[in-house]
């Protein structure tokens, strides 16, 4: 938690309110800080400024100075420095603050300019809001209620353009709704680095399209849908499915890699409809990968694990297995980099209770990083396993040590937290040699081979935290209830810990809580870096933890947005 | 008062019998002598001459050339580029083409002097896409000049090197707007850039400081460096120095191009004496004095006010015919000298139809980036086309004016002004004709009237 260097501040006056803002801030952002809304379409805080929509026009003035002496000119009426108001409106997006800048956003000049732009934007617009997916989150619709005339002076034929162009596998374009703001073009070029979109034709006939032979198919294509201020770009998947105002928004984290992009899960009546990025300027800006938006579909997959047995019956079966194999070292625990910090903490307690600390494993998932928002580490929470002490070294991709121990007949029982051991190198023969207690959400060879299967919840169905590659602790919240027959991982783990403790003759651990509030008290006590934090006070954009104990580890991630790997330590030779 | 004689500085050899566009002919007529002298002088001295001359840009805006050169960021350490704007597309303007076709070396010499003065190592001539012939002539002329050591490496044996590339335009009017031109030259769509921050003098071509000058402007530079800035101010009138080329088109007896000292000839002298007046049996109705985007003047209207003559303020009371043809006088009466395209309309022209024609052009040429220009220009076109070919309504004049008023001053580039000034001025000057148009349409067109849309 290092404070950023204090930027140079510039004092400006917006609608009579003085505010000091960092140099380089534009008028739209400065106005935001004093709760003044400057309507805009083409401006996006994370894209270059082109100033084409002209919606953000404001009236602007600068303090008057004597051209010869540069001395301020004082207005005798007010005793203050005179302001020279510029007689033409200026764009708020392209105007950066300067000392003493004065801005009016409600003057007749501004009002007239906005109304003019609004009218122009609507004359060739199809006005098909009743069937448009953007309704409810459409800037054009919103601002036309603020600045529109309410009637049309346009009696000519409207322009006709393509109504449903498939720009790529996931994005559908309605060109008639496009207001030509070029946000999608700039995103593709500047952020996704996949320059495939452009306008053809001129003037009001300008039409957004893909370059010949190209498709908008990159793994970030759906961000164009998010930033399109109107209903021109729609998600082929979400289109016509649900009105956005019926949807509940839950903050979450994209679990597909250690980037930990912040997200919002949109649901209604226990059903998830879409996942969109949530702004975090230190992590994912306003973007996320398309692949992360599809993960919710696994929630209702047919191979979802569920049980009709009571959880206590299943835990009792597990306890029986534990009891039958009480020789120290007979039980191994395979934890997961996909589990939450809290779950990993309980997994560690479980391993301790089972005398399995020495045979606790974690499965690594390494892929190609895309240099943007998918890192090479496809586990969202390997850092959590390190911080909680579940593991002390980085995980490997094949559990060769476990396989050898099974072959040697030392291991009799394996508790796997959501990991399919067939996928990490264990043969069918090895699987058959031991008994499994499996906690997880979906059917796989390990669940099929398990003696005890404890169905648990997906990231969309529970609360928790992940620690991303930056060592940023970030929380996700429960968007929808889990299916019947599945139990929150924390409850399952807590029960297992209790059952395992009872098996041992040593003093049982104090009752292990499964609710996050109490669990965090325990976590904070046991894990020093989490000391001052409680689950409730964790900011929505996360908190950076002290990473110094781990800097020497050879993490697999390369550079991504807002992340540079720490240079590997170089041996100093004297 | 009789019209003064033409003063052909730039067009000295245009249409001269026996004058050809090859290097030999140019050199025979004293060509490249100014460049030879220039490369022996300190560059700052050349810039000073241009500053002293008061030369104003001939591309349309009339911005002082010396001031423009003074704004160039010379501290950035980046290369400085010079671009010759040869996109000449403003309707009614046809002067740059003649320079390039008939006297290309004059442009090349002017360009090289300007490059030397500004320490430019690479110049581009951005020539209108529809002028392939001109491009070929320029390519050939540059090759000749390069072979003779006037362009390229170690010019005239000095350590100074500078090349010129010819770049053919993308076939749109907006490619002539300097920042649109720069985008186009970089290989992109000619969408003009926002200013600030992209002032060409600081962040121009490839984000380097860039000078953009019109073809004719650079030819004036050659003359100025040859004769001195002070001598140039003796040509023309104060603040409107040098000559202006008027491209007269439309309903006059002798349309064509004429070069006069700026401000020394009135619009009336130009149209009646030089161009022979209206066609037989017709009378002048209106004139656009500086390219189609300039505001129209109605014959019969009067302009009154005070103007500066020497140190004094004197009253003026002018008819259209009395207006001196220079930037300031035309600006004073609410229009502009622009690119020098003088478009004349006589009494056979219906103003609704004339405006419909102009609106069709501008709506077709808007790049479409910014909302007011993109939507406003097409709306105005749709209204005027409907008036001509469909139903004309009494309220259309007011609507047209209101639409036009929502455009200028709110756009990225001056096209916003260019596309709205015609409508604003046509309605202001000929509002009666617009209101009567539903009735006028029912009667036959005057004999000899053209189909305008
Ligand atoms: C819409 C538009 C079109 C223009 N077209 C031309 C053109 O065809 N040729 C030209 O020289 N200048 C044109 N200009 C003016 C240029 O932007 C620029 O001001 C000029 O090239 C500067 O040269 P000058 O200072 O020598 O006049 C145009 C400007 C606008 C706004
Ligand atoms: S499709 Fe949407 S984002 Fe793209 S230019 Fe059109 S309005 Fe803007
Ligand atoms: S004013 Fe017109 S031509 Fe200029 S940038 Fe805007 S849309 Fe393009
Ligand atoms: S936000 Fe579009 S012009 Fe400023």
Short mmCIF file of C-alpha atoms in Angstrom, two decimals, chain B residues 72-343:
data_model
loop_
_atom_site.label_atom_id
_atom_site.label_comp_id
_atom_site.label_asym_id
_atom_site.label_seq_id
_atom_site.Cartn_x
_atom_site.Cartn_y
_atom_site.Cartn_z
CA UNK B 72 7.01 25.46 -36.14
CA UNK B 73 8.48 23.58 -33.20
CA UNK B 74 12.21 23.69 -33.89
CA UNK B 75 13.31 22.54 -30.47
CA UNK B 76 11.80 19.06 -30.44
CA UNK B 77 14.74 17.53 -32.28
CA UNK B 78 12.28 15.81 -34.60
CA UNK B 79 12.52 16.25 -38.35
CA UNK B 80 10.43 19.04 -39.86
CA UNK B 81 8.29 18.16 -42.86
CA UNK B 82 6.87 20.40 -45.52
CA UNK B 83 3.74 19.42 -47.38
CA UNK B 84 2.59 21.14 -50.52
CA UNK B 85 -1.18 21.16 -50.50
CA UNK B 86 -2.05 20.46 -54.12
CA UNK B 87 -5.44 18.93 -53.41
CA UNK B 88 -7.24 21.87 -55.01
CA UNK B 89 -10.85 20.72 -54.71
CA UNK B 90 -12.85 23.74 -53.63
CA UNK B 91 -15.53 24.14 -56.27
CA UNK B 92 -14.78 27.14 -58.48
CA UNK B 93 -11.02 27.01 -57.89
CA UNK B 94 -8.60 26.14 -60.69
CA UNK B 95 -5.28 27.84 -60.26
CA UNK B 96 -2.93 25.31 -58.66
CA UNK B 97 -3.59 22.86 -61.45
CA UNK B 98 -2.34 25.32 -64.07
CA UNK B 99 0.82 25.97 -62.11
CA UNK B 100 1.51 22.25 -61.87
CA UNK B 101 0.60 21.49 -65.45
CA UNK B 102 2.35 24.37 -67.15
CA UNK B 103 5.01 25.62 -64.76
CA UNK B 104 5.83 22.80 -62.33
CA UNK B 105 9.40 23.95 -61.78
CA UNK B 106 8.15 27.21 -60.35
CA UNK B 107 6.45 25.17 -57.62
CA UNK B 108 9.50 22.97 -57.13
CA UNK B 109 11.80 25.96 -56.80
CA UNK B 110 9.44 27.65 -54.34
CA UNK B 111 9.19 24.42 -52.38
CA UNK B 112 12.95 23.91 -52.21
CA UNK B 113 13.55 27.49 -51.07
CA UNK B 114 10.91 27.06 -48.35
CA UNK B 115 12.46 23.73 -47.33
CA UNK B 116 15.92 25.24 -47.12
CA UNK B 117 14.60 28.18 -45.09
CA UNK B 118 12.94 25.83 -42.62
CA UNK B 119 15.59 23.12 -42.49
CA UNK B 120 13.22 20.60 -44.02
CA UNK B 121 14.80 17.39 -45.29
CA UNK B 122 11.73 15.82 -46.80
CA UNK B 123 8.86 17.46 -48.64
CA UNK B 124 5.68 15.95 -50.04
CA UNK B 125 3.43 17.22 -52.76
CA UNK B 126 -0.02 15.91 -51.98
CA UNK B 127 -1.82 16.19 -55.29
CA UNK B 128 -5.52 15.72 -55.77
CA UNK B 129 -6.36 12.13 -56.68
CA UNK B 130 -8.29 13.20 -59.74
CA UNK B 131 -5.21 14.86 -61.25
CA UNK B 132 -3.15 11.92 -62.50
CA UNK B 133 -1.79 13.98 -65.35
CA UNK B 134 -0.51 16.64 -63.00
CA UNK B 135 1.10 13.94 -60.86
CA UNK B 136 2.98 12.58 -63.87
CA UNK B 137 4.17 16.03 -64.83
CA UNK B 138 5.40 16.67 -61.30
CA UNK B 139 7.17 13.31 -61.13
CA UNK B 140 8.96 14.08 -64.34
CA UNK B 141 9.84 17.61 -63.30
CA UNK B 142 11.18 16.47 -59.93
CA UNK B 143 13.30 13.81 -61.68
CA UNK B 144 14.74 16.50 -63.94
CA UNK B 145 15.39 18.81 -61.03
CA UNK B 146 16.97 15.99 -59.06
CA UNK B 147 19.26 15.14 -61.97
CA UNK B 148 20.27 18.78 -62.20
CA UNK B 149 21.07 18.99 -58.48
CA UNK B 150 18.14 21.23 -57.49
CA UNK B 151 16.44 18.49 -55.48
CA UNK B 152 17.83 15.54 -53.56
CA UNK B 153 21.27 14.97 -52.13
CA UNK B 154 23.70 17.86 -51.70
CA UNK B 155 21.64 20.43 -53.46
CA UNK B 156 23.77 22.60 -55.78
CA UNK B 157 26.90 21.11 -54.26
CA UNK B 158 26.06 22.23 -50.71
CA UNK B 159 25.75 20.00 -47.66
CA UNK B 160 22.01 20.56 -47.73
CA UNK B 161 19.88 17.63 -48.91
CA UNK B 162 16.14 17.51 -49.32
CA UNK B 163 13.89 15.33 -51.41
CA UNK B 164 10.36 15.75 -52.68
CA UNK B 165 7.86 12.92 -53.03
CA UNK B 166 4.65 13.20 -54.98
CA UNK B 167 1.72 11.57 -53.21
CA UNK B 168 -1.56 11.15 -55.02
CA UNK B 169 -4.60 12.05 -52.97
CA UNK B 170 -7.40 9.74 -51.97
CA UNK B 171 -10.10 11.38 -54.02
CA UNK B 172 -12.02 13.36 -51.45
CA UNK B 173 -12.39 17.07 -50.83
CA UNK B 174 -11.58 16.64 -47.17
CA UNK B 175 -8.10 15.45 -48.10
CA UNK B 176 -7.36 19.15 -48.68
CA UNK B 177 -7.94 20.07 -45.03
CA UNK B 178 -4.42 20.06 -43.68
CA UNK B 179 -4.81 17.58 -40.83
CA UNK B 180 -7.02 15.32 -42.96
CA UNK B 181 -4.32 15.54 -45.59
CA UNK B 182 -1.70 14.49 -43.06
CA UNK B 183 -3.77 11.48 -42.00
CA UNK B 184 -4.22 10.56 -45.63
CA UNK B 185 -0.53 10.94 -46.31
CA UNK B 186 0.11 8.59 -43.41
CA UNK B 187 -2.03 6.05 -45.22
CA UNK B 188 -5.21 6.45 -43.23
CA UNK B 189 -8.68 7.73 -43.89
CA UNK B 190 -8.55 11.52 -44.21
CA UNK B 191 -10.30 12.25 -40.93
CA UNK B 192 -9.17 15.69 -39.77
CA UNK B 193 -7.53 15.77 -36.36
CA UNK B 194 -8.58 17.75 -33.31
CA UNK B 195 -6.66 20.95 -32.67
CA UNK B 196 -5.47 21.10 -29.95
CA UNK B 197 -3.38 19.05 -29.65
CA UNK B 198 -2.60 18.16 -33.27
CA UNK B 199 -1.44 21.49 -34.65
CA UNK B 200 0.65 20.57 -37.69
CA UNK B 201 3.41 22.97 -36.62
CA UNK B 202 3.95 20.80 -33.54
CA UNK B 203 2.34 17.38 -34.05
CA UNK B 204 1.89 16.99 -37.79
CA UNK B 205 3.01 14.27 -40.14
CA UNK B 206 4.12 11.22 -38.11
CA UNK B 207 3.69 13.43 -35.04
CA UNK B 208 6.54 15.67 -36.21
CA UNK B 209 6.44 19.42 -36.79
CA UNK B 210 5.02 20.03 -40.26
CA UNK B 211 4.42 22.98 -42.54
CA UNK B 212 1.46 22.74 -44.87
CA UNK B 213 1.28 25.36 -47.61
CA UNK B 214 -0.78 25.77 -50.71
CA UNK B 215 0.85 25.43 -54.15
CA UNK B 216 0.38 29.07 -55.00
CA UNK B 217 1.64 30.23 -51.60
CA UNK B 218 4.98 28.52 -52.20
CA UNK B 219 5.28 30.10 -55.63
CA UNK B 220 4.86 33.48 -53.95
CA UNK B 221 7.70 32.55 -51.60
CA UNK B 222 10.00 32.20 -54.59
CA UNK B 223 9.03 35.66 -55.81
CA UNK B 224 9.47 37.15 -52.33
CA UNK B 225 12.93 35.69 -51.83
CA UNK B 226 13.92 36.93 -55.27
CA UNK B 227 12.68 40.48 -54.83
CA UNK B 228 12.74 40.89 -51.06
CA UNK B 229 9.91 41.05 -48.55
CA UNK B 230 9.77 44.83 -48.64
CA UNK B 231 9.41 44.94 -52.40
CA UNK B 232 6.58 42.42 -52.17
CA UNK B 233 4.61 44.64 -49.81
CA UNK B 234 4.56 47.26 -52.57
CA UNK B 235 2.52 44.84 -54.64
CA UNK B 236 -1.13 44.78 -53.63
CA UNK B 237 -2.43 46.72 -50.64
CA UNK B 238 -1.40 46.85 -46.97
CA UNK B 239 -2.15 43.58 -45.16
CA UNK B 240 -3.22 42.10 -48.51
CA UNK B 241 0.12 42.02 -50.21
CA UNK B 242 1.04 40.46 -53.51
CA UNK B 243 -1.24 39.31 -56.25
CA UNK B 244 -4.33 37.17 -56.21
CA UNK B 245 -5.41 34.77 -58.91
CA UNK B 246 -9.14 34.91 -59.52
CA UNK B 247 -10.71 31.86 -61.10
CA UNK B 248 -13.91 33.21 -62.57
CA UNK B 249 -16.58 30.70 -63.54
CA UNK B 250 -20.27 30.79 -64.33
CA UNK B 251 -22.36 33.32 -66.14
CA UNK B 252 -19.83 35.81 -67.55
CA UNK B 253 -18.72 36.37 -71.11
CA UNK B 254 -15.09 35.46 -70.47
CA UNK B 255 -14.61 33.04 -67.61
CA UNK B 256 -11.02 32.14 -66.77
CA UNK B 257 -8.13 32.91 -64.46
CA UNK B 258 -6.82 36.39 -63.95
CA UNK B 259 -4.01 37.61 -61.74
CA UNK B 260 -4.25 41.06 -60.19
CA UNK B 261 -2.65 42.90 -57.36
CA UNK B 262 -4.71 42.16 -54.28
CA UNK B 263 -7.19 44.89 -53.45
CA UNK B 264 -6.40 46.93 -56.55
CA UNK B 265 -9.38 45.69 -58.53
CA UNK B 266 -13.03 45.68 -57.54
CA UNK B 267 -15.43 42.84 -58.04
CA UNK B 268 -17.34 44.98 -60.52
CA UNK B 269 -14.24 45.72 -62.60
CA UNK B 270 -13.36 42.06 -62.60
CA UNK B 271 -16.76 40.88 -63.71
CA UNK B 272 -17.76 43.63 -66.11
CA UNK B 273 -14.51 44.77 -67.63
CA UNK B 274 -12.15 41.86 -67.34
CA UNK B 275 -14.72 39.10 -67.82
CA UNK B 276 -16.94 41.02 -70.23
CA UNK B 277 -20.06 41.26 -68.10
CA UNK B 278 -23.15 39.06 -68.17
CA UNK B 279 -24.20 36.91 -71.08
CA UNK B 280 -26.38 38.68 -73.67
CA UNK B 281 -29.77 39.55 -72.34
CA UNK B 282 -28.97 38.49 -68.78
CA UNK B 283 -28.16 40.36 -65.59
CA UNK B 284 -25.97 39.33 -62.68
CA UNK B 285 -27.88 38.03 -59.74
CA UNK B 286 -25.35 36.69 -57.28
CA UNK B 287 -21.68 35.96 -56.87
CA UNK B 288 -19.67 33.75 -54.56
CA UNK B 289 -16.29 35.47 -54.35
CA UNK B 290 -13.95 32.89 -52.78
CA UNK B 291 -14.87 29.31 -53.59
CA UNK B 292 -18.21 27.63 -53.03
CA UNK B 293 -18.01 27.73 -49.25
CA UNK B 294 -17.68 31.52 -49.16
CA UNK B 295 -20.87 33.38 -48.33
CA UNK B 296 -22.84 34.50 -51.38
CA UNK B 297 -23.34 38.15 -52.34
CA UNK B 298 -26.53 39.46 -53.91
CA UNK B 299 -26.27 42.10 -56.56
CA UNK B 300 -28.10 45.12 -55.35
CA UNK B 301 -27.25 44.74 -51.67
CA UNK B 302 -25.17 47.44 -49.98
CA UNK B 303 -22.46 47.24 -47.37
CA UNK B 304 -21.79 50.12 -45.03
CA UNK B 305 -19.29 50.65 -42.26
CA UNK B 306 -15.95 52.08 -41.35
CA UNK B 307 -12.64 50.79 -42.54
CA UNK B 308 -9.03 51.62 -42.01
CA UNK B 309 -7.27 53.42 -44.80
CA UNK B 310 -3.70 54.23 -43.83
CA UNK B 311 -3.98 55.48 -40.28
CA UNK B 312 -7.52 56.75 -40.64
CA UNK B 313 -10.94 55.25 -40.31
CA UNK B 314 -13.11 56.15 -43.27
CA UNK B 315 -16.72 55.36 -44.10
CA UNK B 316 -17.51 52.98 -46.87
CA UNK B 317 -20.75 52.41 -48.69
CA UNK B 318 -20.31 49.72 -51.29
CA UNK B 319 -22.44 47.83 -53.70
CA UNK B 320 -21.27 44.34 -54.66
CA UNK B 321 -19.48 45.87 -57.64
CA UNK B 322 -17.46 48.26 -55.47
CA UNK B 323 -15.82 45.71 -53.19
CA UNK B 324 -12.04 45.57 -53.57
CA UNK B 325 -10.91 42.00 -54.14
CA UNK B 326 -8.77 41.29 -51.12
CA UNK B 327 -8.99 39.21 -47.94
CA UNK B 328 -9.89 42.06 -45.60
CA UNK B 329 -12.49 43.85 -47.71
CA UNK B 330 -14.31 40.63 -48.53
CA UNK B 331 -14.09 39.64 -44.87
CA UNK B 332 -15.54 42.99 -43.86
CA UNK B 333 -18.68 42.47 -45.92
CA UNK B 334 -19.25 39.05 -44.39
CA UNK B 335 -17.77 36.74 -46.96
CA UNK B 336 -14.19 35.77 -47.78
CA UNK B 337 -11.46 35.84 -50.40
CA UNK B 338 -10.89 32.15 -49.75
CA UNK B 339 -9.28 30.27 -52.58
CA UNK B 340 -10.03 32.91 -55.21
CA UNK B 341 -12.81 30.99 -56.93
CA UNK B 342 -15.35 33.55 -58.16
CA UNK B 343 -18.63 31.88 -59.07
#
